Each structure stands twice: as C-alpha cells, then as structure tokens.
Coordinates of C-alpha atoms and ligand atoms in Angstrom, one line a residue:
X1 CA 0.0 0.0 0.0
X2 CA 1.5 3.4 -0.6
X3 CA 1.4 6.1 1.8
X4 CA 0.8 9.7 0.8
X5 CA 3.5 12.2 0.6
X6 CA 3.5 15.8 1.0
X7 CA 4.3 15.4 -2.9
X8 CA 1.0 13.8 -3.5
X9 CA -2.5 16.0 -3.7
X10 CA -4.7 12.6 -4.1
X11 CA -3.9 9.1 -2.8
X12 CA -6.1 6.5 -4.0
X13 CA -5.7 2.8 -2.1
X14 CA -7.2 -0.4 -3.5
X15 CA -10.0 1.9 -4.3
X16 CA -13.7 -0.6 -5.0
X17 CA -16.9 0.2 -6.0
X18 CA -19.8 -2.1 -7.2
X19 CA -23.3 -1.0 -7.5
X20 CA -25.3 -4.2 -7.8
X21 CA -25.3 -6.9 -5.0
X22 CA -23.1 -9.8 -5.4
X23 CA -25.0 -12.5 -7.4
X24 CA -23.6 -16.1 -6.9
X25 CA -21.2 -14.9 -5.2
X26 CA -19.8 -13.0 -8.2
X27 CA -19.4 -9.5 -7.1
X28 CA -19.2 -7.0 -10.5
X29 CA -16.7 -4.1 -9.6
X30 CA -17.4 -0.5 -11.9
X31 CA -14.1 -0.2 -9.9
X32 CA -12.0 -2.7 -9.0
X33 CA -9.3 -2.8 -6.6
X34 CA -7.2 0.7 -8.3
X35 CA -4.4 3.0 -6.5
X36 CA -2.7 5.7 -8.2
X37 CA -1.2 9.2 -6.7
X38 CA -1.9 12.3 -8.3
X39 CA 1.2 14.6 -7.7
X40 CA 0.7 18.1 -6.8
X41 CA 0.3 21.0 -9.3
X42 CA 0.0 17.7 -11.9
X43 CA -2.6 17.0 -14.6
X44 CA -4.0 13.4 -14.7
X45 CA -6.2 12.0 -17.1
X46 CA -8.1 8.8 -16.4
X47 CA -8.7 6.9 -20.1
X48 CA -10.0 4.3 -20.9
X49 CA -13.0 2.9 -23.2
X50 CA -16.9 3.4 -22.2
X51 CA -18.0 1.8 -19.0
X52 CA -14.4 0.7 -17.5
X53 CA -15.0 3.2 -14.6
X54 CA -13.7 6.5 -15.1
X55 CA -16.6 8.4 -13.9
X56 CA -17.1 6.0 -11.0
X57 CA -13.4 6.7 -10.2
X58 CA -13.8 10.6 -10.1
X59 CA -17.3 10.3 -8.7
X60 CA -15.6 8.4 -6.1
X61 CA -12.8 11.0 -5.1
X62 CA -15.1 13.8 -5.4
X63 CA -17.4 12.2 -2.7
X64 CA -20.0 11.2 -4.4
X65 CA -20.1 7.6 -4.8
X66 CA -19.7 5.3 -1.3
X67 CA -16.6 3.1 -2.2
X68 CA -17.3 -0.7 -1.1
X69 CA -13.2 -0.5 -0.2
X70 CA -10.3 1.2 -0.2
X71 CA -8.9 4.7 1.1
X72 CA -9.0 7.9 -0.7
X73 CA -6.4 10.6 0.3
X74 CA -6.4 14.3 -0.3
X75 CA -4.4 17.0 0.9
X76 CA -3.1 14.7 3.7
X77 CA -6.8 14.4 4.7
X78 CA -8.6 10.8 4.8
X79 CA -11.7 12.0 2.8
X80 CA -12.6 7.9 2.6
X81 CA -11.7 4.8 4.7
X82 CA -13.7 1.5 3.6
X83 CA -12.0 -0.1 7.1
X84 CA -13.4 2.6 9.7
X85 CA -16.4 4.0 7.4
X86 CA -14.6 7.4 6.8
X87 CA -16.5 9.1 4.3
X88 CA -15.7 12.8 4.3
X89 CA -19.0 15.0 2.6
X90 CA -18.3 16.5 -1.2
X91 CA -18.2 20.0 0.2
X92 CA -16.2 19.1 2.7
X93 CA -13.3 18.0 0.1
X94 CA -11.2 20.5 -1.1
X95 CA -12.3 19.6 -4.7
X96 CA -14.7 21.4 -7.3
X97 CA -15.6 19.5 -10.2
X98 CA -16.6 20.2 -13.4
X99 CA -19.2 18.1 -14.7
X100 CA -19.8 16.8 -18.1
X101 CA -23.0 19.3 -19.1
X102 CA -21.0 22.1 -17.2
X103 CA -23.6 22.1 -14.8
X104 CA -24.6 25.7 -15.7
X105 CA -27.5 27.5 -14.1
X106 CA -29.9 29.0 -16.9
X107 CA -31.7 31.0 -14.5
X108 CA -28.5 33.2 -13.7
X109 CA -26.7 36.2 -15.2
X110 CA -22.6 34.6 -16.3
X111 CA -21.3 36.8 -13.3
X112 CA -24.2 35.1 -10.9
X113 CA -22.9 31.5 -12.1
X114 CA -19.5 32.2 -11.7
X115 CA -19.8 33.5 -8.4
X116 CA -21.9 30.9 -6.9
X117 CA -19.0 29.2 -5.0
X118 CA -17.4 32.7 -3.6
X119 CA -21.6 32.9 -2.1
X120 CA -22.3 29.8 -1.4
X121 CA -19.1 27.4 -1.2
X122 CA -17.5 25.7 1.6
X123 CA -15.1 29.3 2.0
X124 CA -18.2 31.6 1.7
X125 CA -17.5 33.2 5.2
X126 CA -15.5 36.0 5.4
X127 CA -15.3 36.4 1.3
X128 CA -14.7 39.6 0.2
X129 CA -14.9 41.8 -2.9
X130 CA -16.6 38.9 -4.5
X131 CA -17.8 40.6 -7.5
X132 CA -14.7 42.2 -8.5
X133 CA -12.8 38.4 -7.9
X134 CA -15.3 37.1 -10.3
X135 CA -14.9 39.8 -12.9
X136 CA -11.4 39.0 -12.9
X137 CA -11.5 35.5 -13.4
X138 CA -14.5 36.0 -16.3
X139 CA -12.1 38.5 -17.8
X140 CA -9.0 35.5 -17.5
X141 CA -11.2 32.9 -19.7
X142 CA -12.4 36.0 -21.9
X143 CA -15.9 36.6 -20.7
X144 CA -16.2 39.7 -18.9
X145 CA -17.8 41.2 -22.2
X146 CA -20.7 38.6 -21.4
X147 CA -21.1 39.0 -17.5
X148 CA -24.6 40.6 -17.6
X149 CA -25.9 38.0 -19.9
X150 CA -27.8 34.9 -19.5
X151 CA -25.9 32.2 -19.4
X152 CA -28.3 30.4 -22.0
X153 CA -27.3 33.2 -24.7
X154 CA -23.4 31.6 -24.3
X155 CA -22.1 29.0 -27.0
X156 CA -21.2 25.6 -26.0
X157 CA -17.4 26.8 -25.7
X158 CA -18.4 30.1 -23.6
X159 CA -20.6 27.9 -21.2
X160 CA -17.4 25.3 -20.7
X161 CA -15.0 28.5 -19.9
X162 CA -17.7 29.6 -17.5
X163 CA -17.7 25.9 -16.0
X164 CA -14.2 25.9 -15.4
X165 CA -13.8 30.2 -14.5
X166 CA -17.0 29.1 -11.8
X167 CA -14.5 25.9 -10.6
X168 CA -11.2 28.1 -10.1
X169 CA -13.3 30.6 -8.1
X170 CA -13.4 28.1 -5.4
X171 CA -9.5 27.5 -5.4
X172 CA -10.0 24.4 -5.2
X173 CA -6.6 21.8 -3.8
X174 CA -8.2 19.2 -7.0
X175 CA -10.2 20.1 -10.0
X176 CA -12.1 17.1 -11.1
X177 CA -13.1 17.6 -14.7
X178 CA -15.5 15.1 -16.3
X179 CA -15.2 14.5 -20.1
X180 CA -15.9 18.4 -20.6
X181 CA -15.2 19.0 -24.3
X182 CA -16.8 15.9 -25.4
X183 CA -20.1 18.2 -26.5
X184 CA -17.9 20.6 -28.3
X185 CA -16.9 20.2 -32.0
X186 CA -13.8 18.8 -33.2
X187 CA -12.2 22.4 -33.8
X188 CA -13.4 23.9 -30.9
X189 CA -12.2 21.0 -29.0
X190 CA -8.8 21.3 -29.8
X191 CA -8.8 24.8 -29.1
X192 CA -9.9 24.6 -26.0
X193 CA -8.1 21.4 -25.1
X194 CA -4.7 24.1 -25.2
X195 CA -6.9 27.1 -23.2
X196 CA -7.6 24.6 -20.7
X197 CA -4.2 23.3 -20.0
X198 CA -2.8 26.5 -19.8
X199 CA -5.3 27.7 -17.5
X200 CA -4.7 24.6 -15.0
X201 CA -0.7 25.5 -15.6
X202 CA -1.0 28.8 -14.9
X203 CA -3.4 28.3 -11.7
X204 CA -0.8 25.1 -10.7
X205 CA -4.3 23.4 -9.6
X206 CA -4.0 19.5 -9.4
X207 CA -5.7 18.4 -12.1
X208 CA -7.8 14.7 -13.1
X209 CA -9.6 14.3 -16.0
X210 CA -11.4 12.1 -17.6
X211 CA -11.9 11.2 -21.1
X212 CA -12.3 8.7 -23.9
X213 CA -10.5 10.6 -26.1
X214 CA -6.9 9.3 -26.7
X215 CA -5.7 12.3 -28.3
X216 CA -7.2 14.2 -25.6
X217 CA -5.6 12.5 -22.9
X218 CA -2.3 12.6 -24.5
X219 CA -2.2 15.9 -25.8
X220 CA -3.0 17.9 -22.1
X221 CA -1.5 15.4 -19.4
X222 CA 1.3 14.8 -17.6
X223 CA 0.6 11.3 -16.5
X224 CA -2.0 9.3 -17.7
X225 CA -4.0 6.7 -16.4
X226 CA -5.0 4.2 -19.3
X227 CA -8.2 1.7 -17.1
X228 CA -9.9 -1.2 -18.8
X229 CA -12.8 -3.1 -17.2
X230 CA -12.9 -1.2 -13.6
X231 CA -8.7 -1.8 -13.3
X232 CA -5.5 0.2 -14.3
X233 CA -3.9 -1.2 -17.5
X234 CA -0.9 1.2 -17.4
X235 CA -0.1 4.3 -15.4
X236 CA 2.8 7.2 -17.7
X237 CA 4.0 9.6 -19.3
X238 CA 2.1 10.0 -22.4
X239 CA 5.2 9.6 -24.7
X240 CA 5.8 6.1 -23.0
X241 CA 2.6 4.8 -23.1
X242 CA 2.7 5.3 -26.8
X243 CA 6.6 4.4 -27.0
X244 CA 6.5 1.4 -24.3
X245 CA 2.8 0.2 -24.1
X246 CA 2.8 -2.4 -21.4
X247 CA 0.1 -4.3 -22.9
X248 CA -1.7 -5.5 -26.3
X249 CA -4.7 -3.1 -24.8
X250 CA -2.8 -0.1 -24.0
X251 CA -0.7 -0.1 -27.6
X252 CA -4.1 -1.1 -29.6
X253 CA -6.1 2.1 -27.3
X254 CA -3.4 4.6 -27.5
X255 CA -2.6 5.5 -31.7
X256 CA -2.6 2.6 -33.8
X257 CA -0.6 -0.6 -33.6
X258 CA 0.1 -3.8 -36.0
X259 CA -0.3 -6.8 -33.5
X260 CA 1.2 -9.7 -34.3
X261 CA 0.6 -13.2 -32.5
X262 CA 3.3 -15.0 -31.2
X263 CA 4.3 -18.6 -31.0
X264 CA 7.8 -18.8 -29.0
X265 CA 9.9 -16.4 -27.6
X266 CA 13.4 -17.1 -26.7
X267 CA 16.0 -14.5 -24.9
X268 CA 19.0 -13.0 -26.9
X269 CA 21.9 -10.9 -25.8
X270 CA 20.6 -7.8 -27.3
X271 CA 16.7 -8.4 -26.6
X272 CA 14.2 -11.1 -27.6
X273 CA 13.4 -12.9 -30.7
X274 CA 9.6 -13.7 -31.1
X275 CA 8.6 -16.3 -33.7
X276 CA 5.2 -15.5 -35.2
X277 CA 3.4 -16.4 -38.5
X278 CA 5.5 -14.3 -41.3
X279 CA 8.7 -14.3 -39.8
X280 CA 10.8 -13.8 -36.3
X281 CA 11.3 -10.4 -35.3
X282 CA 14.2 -9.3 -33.3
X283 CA 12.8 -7.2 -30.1
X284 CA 15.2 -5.1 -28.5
X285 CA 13.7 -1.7 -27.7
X286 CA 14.0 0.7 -24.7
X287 CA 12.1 -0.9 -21.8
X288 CA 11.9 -4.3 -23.7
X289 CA 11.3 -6.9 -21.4
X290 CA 13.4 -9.7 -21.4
X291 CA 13.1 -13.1 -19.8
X292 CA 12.8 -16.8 -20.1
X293 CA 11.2 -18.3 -22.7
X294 CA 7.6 -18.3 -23.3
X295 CA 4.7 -18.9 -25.7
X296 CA 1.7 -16.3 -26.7
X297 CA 1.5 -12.7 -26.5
X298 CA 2.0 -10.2 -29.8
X299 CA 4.6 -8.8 -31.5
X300 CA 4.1 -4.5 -31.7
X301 CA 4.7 -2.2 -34.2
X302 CA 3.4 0.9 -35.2
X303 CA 2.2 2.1 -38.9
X304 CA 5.1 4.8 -39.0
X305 CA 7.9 2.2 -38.0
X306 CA 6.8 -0.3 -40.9
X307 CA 10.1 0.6 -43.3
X308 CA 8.8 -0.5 -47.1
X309 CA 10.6 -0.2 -50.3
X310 CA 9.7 -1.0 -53.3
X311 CA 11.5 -4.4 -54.6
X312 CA 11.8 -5.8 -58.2
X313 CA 13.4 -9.1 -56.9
X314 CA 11.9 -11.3 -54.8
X315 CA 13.5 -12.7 -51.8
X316 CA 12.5 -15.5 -49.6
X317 CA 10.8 -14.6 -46.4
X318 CA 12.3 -15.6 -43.2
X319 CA 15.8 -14.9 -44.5
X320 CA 16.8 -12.5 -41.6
X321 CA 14.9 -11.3 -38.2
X322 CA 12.6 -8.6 -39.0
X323 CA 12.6 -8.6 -42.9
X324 CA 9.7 -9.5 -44.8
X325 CA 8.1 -9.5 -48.8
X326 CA 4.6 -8.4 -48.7
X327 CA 2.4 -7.0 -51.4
X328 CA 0.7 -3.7 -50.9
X329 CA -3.8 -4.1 -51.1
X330 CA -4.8 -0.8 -50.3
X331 CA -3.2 3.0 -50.3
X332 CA -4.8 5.4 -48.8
X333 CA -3.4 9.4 -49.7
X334 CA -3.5 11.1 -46.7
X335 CA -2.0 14.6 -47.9
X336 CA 1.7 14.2 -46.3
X337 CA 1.3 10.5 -45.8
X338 CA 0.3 7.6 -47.7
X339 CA -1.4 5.1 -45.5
X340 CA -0.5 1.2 -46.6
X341 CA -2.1 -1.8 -46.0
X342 CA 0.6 -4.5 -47.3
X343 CA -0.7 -8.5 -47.0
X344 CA 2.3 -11.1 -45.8
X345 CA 1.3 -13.8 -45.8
X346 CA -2.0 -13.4 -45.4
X347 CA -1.5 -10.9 -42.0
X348 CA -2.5 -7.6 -42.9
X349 CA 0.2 -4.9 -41.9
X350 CA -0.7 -1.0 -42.1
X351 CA 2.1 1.3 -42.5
X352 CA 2.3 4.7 -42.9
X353 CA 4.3 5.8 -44.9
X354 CA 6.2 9.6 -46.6
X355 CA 3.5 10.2 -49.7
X356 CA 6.7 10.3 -52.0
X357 CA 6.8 6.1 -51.8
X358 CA 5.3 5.0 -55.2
X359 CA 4.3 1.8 -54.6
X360 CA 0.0 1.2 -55.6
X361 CA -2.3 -2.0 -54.8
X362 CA -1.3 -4.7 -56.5
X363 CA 2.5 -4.2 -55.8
X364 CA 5.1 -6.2 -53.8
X365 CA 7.2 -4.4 -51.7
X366 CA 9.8 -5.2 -49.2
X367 CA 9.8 -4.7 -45.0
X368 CA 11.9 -4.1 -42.7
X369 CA 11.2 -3.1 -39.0
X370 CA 13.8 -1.9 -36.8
X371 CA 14.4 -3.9 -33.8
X372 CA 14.4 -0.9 -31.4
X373 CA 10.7 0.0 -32.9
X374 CA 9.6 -4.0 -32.3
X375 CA 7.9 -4.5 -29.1
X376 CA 7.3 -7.7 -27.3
X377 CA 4.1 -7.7 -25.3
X378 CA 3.4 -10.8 -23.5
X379 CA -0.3 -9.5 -22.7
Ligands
ATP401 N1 -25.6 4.5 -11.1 C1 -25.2 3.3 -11.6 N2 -25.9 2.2 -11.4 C2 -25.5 1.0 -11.8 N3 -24.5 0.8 -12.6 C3 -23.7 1.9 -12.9 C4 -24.1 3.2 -12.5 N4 -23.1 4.1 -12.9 C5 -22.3 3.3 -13.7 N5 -22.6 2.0 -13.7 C6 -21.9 0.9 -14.3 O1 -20.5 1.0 -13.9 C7 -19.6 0.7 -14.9 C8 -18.7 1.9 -15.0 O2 -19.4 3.1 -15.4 P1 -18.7 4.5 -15.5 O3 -19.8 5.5 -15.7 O4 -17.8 4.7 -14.4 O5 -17.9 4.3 -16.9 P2 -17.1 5.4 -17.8 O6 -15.7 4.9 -17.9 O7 -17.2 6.8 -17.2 O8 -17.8 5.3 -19.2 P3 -18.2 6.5 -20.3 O9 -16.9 6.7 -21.1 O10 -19.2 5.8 -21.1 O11 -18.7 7.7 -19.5 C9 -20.5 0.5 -16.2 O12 -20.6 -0.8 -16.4 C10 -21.8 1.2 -15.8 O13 -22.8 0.5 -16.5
MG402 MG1 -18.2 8.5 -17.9

C-alpha cells in the first residue's frame, strides 16, 4: 500500500466500487481494486473505453459515490476509509468539479454562475470583494464582455469556460473535470483542449480528468491513467505509453498498432526474438522486457515504423529477423502520408508511410522493422 507524501494531492488505495449486489457470489466491480497518486500541481487524465469506470473513479474522489473498499487521500486528509467507514461530505473535500454538461444554471446572469461558490461554497464566510474576484477570473477565460448575460445566450465553448472560471473561483486543492469537451466540435475542442491546460498550468491546480478521447488525454496530461474493465492497465508519461505500451490493450487504445501473434519467444543478448506467423522479429527496444522463454503474446509495431521499399526481386521470407516480402492491397493518400495496407502472408500490416513512396495495390514491396521499434508484449 502506498502512503501519501506531501508530494501527493490525491492518494487513492485499492480503491472498489460495485453498484449491484453480489450475485452467486460473483461480485461486479465499476471499480476494481485501483491505486494511483496524483502529484501536486499535476494534470492526470483517467482513459480508458466506455464503461471501464472512469466516472465512477472521479465520482468516487469527489465524494459522491460510497466506495465498497479502499482509502482515498487528499491534501493529507482521509476523505474515505472502507476499514473505519470514513466518508468525508463533497463539500467538505477541497475539490470542485466540473461536470460533463457544465452544470450551468440558466436561471442566472454569467457573473451570478461564476460567483456561486465565492456565495455559497465551503469558504463563503469571510469572502470579500466577490464581485470584482469574479470579474477577474471572467475576464481570464475571456468573458467579462458577457457577465450581464444569460448564461443560455453563451455557446457551448463560452458555457465550458464559465464551468471551469465558476470551478477556479473556489480554489480548489483538485479540479475534477469530467469529459468536458466531449459536447464541443472537433475544432473547438482542440482549441480549448490548449486554453484549458494553460489555464490549470497557470493556476498550478491538481488536475484529473477524464476522457475517452486518446488524443485528448495525450495531448494535455502529464501522467495518464489508461483503465480497462474497472482496473488500471498502465499508469505514464504519455510519450511512453505510446513508445512502451505495457500491454496489447494499452498499444491497440493509444494511436494505432500492428499486432502480431506470437508462437515462442526465446531470450538474446541484445533483446528477444519472437517467432510468429510471417517471420521472427528481433525485439530489443527501450524498456523491452526480457526473460525466459515463453509462448503467446503479440509482436508491436506501429504504422510509422513499418520501413517499405519498393523491390523488383523477390527474396524468400524468413531470411533474416525482422525482414519480410509483402504486397501492398490498399493506399490510402493522406496529404503528407500515404497510409498502406501490405498483405504477408496473409497478415494484414498498415504502415504509414512519406507520400513520396510510389508503390499502388497490387504491388510487392519489401519490409523491414527496426528492432528498437519491435515490441514484445506478453499480454
Ligand atoms: N448509477 C449506476 N448504477 C448502476 N451501474 C452503474 C451506475 N453508474 C455506472 N454504472 C456501471 O458501472 C460501470 C462503469 O461506469 P462509468 O460511468 O464509471 O464508466 P465510464 O468509464 O465513465 O464510461 P463512459 O466513457 O461511457 O462515460 C459501467 O458498467 C456502468 O454501466
Ligand atoms: Mg463517464
């Protein structure tokens, strides 16, 4: 179990929640048995697919869900215990949250919404010049113009900077932020995905978010937190969860990956050479794990580490690790790529490729993959 450190704003221990009774003895976790830290000043996105438990998870730290187990730390505080029934109220944790419809009050003027936590919150005593505080944060995300307006008469873009100026108002120790973009278009989305992060850098808050979105969680966090089925598949850096997936899961959820099925695997010097159905691949990148023997798993390699080259001889397959004949069935011109999809031996490999290669369906080409880009993932 790890403790919580003064470097840690959230601690979360063996966190479970169910909300059905066990049937047949079979109890069915939404969470199941996850710990991660959130480190001060950080921004954390939980990721995963729809229904492995994201929401649950934030409901959970936000207080309110009732975990079945576990401890949830924050700010050094125990704000949940499953072993002495510790269960702190939400607006008694030093969180505000922002949910995934804003949670905007129609019935209020923008300055009245944004407000509402300086009046109302868990800090409302002793606040002062409240609405001059509130016309400087509107005027931070750009909406002093709009203070007097309804907050209906907002677009979906104003509304979420309103959500999140309403949120900071409250300085909160965490902002919990729930899938906030997701009713924005693409555009917009990306636009905001870069206002947001530099609002939460500027502010230093502790930051978890959640989302579906790979791109999302990649582009704007420090550390993610990639869950599957209620439990943590792979906590990192978003670079090396795209560089040194753990798992089939994690490299097939995060960009795009060619897995291929292993037979055997047998430990080399310099890495690990996997056996599969169009040849044996050579595995020795950063992080590679090496170890005994085994059988199963998938060989990993992404469309932009496929090498092709055009080839007028043929050569027999097999001949060295990592080297293959293929022939290319579909091309796909995407402006400053040209997307491949190249059959060997009846295993379909994409590859993506500079649009200058001028290869078409129909062609055989050669393959090479650089060991360092060849990943071994036993599961
Ligand atoms: N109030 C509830 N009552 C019963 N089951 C629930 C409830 N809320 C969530 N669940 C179930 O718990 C599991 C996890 O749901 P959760 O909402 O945490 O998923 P999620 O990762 O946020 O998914 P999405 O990306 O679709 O929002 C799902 O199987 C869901 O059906
Ligand atoms: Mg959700």
């Amino acid at each position: 179990m790890s403790q919580s450190t003064t470097h840690s704003s959230i601690t979360i221990n063996e966190l479970r929640k169910s909300y059905s009774k066990p049937k047949h003895g079979e109890q069915a976790y939404a969470v199941d048995g996850i710990s991660f830290e959130v480190p001060k000043g950080q921004f954390v996105t939980l990721l995963g697919p729809s229904g492995c438990g994201k929401t649950t998870t934030l409901r959970c730290i936000a207080g309110l869900e009732q975990p079945d187990e576990g401890q949830i730390i924050m700010a050094g505080q125990t704000v949940f215990d499953g072993a002495n029934k510790t269960q702190i109220r939400p607006e008694d944790r030093p969180i505000a949250m922002v949910p995934q419809s804003y949670g905007i009050w129609p019935h209020m003027t923008v300055l009245d919404n944004a407000a509402f936590p300086l009046r109302h919150g868990r800090h409302r005593k002793g606040q002062q010049n409240i609405k001059q505080r509130t016309l400087d944060m509107l005027d931070q995300v750009g909406l002093a113009p709009y203070a007097d307006r309804w907050s209906t008469q907002l677009s979906g873009g104003q509304q979420q900077r309103l959500a999140l100026a309403r949120a900071l108002l409250s300085e909160p120790e965490v902002l919990l932020l729930d899938e906030p973009l997701s009713n924005l278009d693409a555009k917009l989305r990306a636009k905001l995905r870069l206002e947001l992060r530099a609002f939460q850098e500027q502010f230093g808050v502790t930051s978890v978010y959640v989302t579906h979105d790979q791109a999302e969680a990649l582009a704007l966090s420090d550390l993610v937190v990639v869950m599957n089925q209620g439990r943590i598949e792979q906590i990192d850096r978003p670079e090396r969860l795209y560089q040194q997936p753990k798992s089939a899961f994690v490299a097939d959820f995060i960009g795009s990956a060619n897995l291929i099925p292993v037979h055997q695997t047998s430990t080399v010097s310099d890495g690990l050479v996997a056996q599969t159905d169009i040849g044996t691949f050579l595995c020795a990148g950063e992080g590679q794990a090496t170890g005994a023997s085994g059988q199963g798993g998938n060989v990993c390699i992404r469309p932009e580490n496929v090498e092709v080259s055009a080839t007028t001889v043929s050569r027999h397959n097999g001949a060295q690790h990592n080297e293959m004949q293929g022939r290319v069935i579909g091309a796909e011109f995407l402006g400053d790529r040209l997307e491949l999809v190249i059959d060997v031996e009846g295993t379909k490999l994409t590859a993506s490729t500079p649009a200058v290669l001028a290869v078409r369906p129909g062609d055989d080409v050669s393959i090479r993959v650089s060991p360092v880009n060849a990943r071994y993932l036993a599961s």
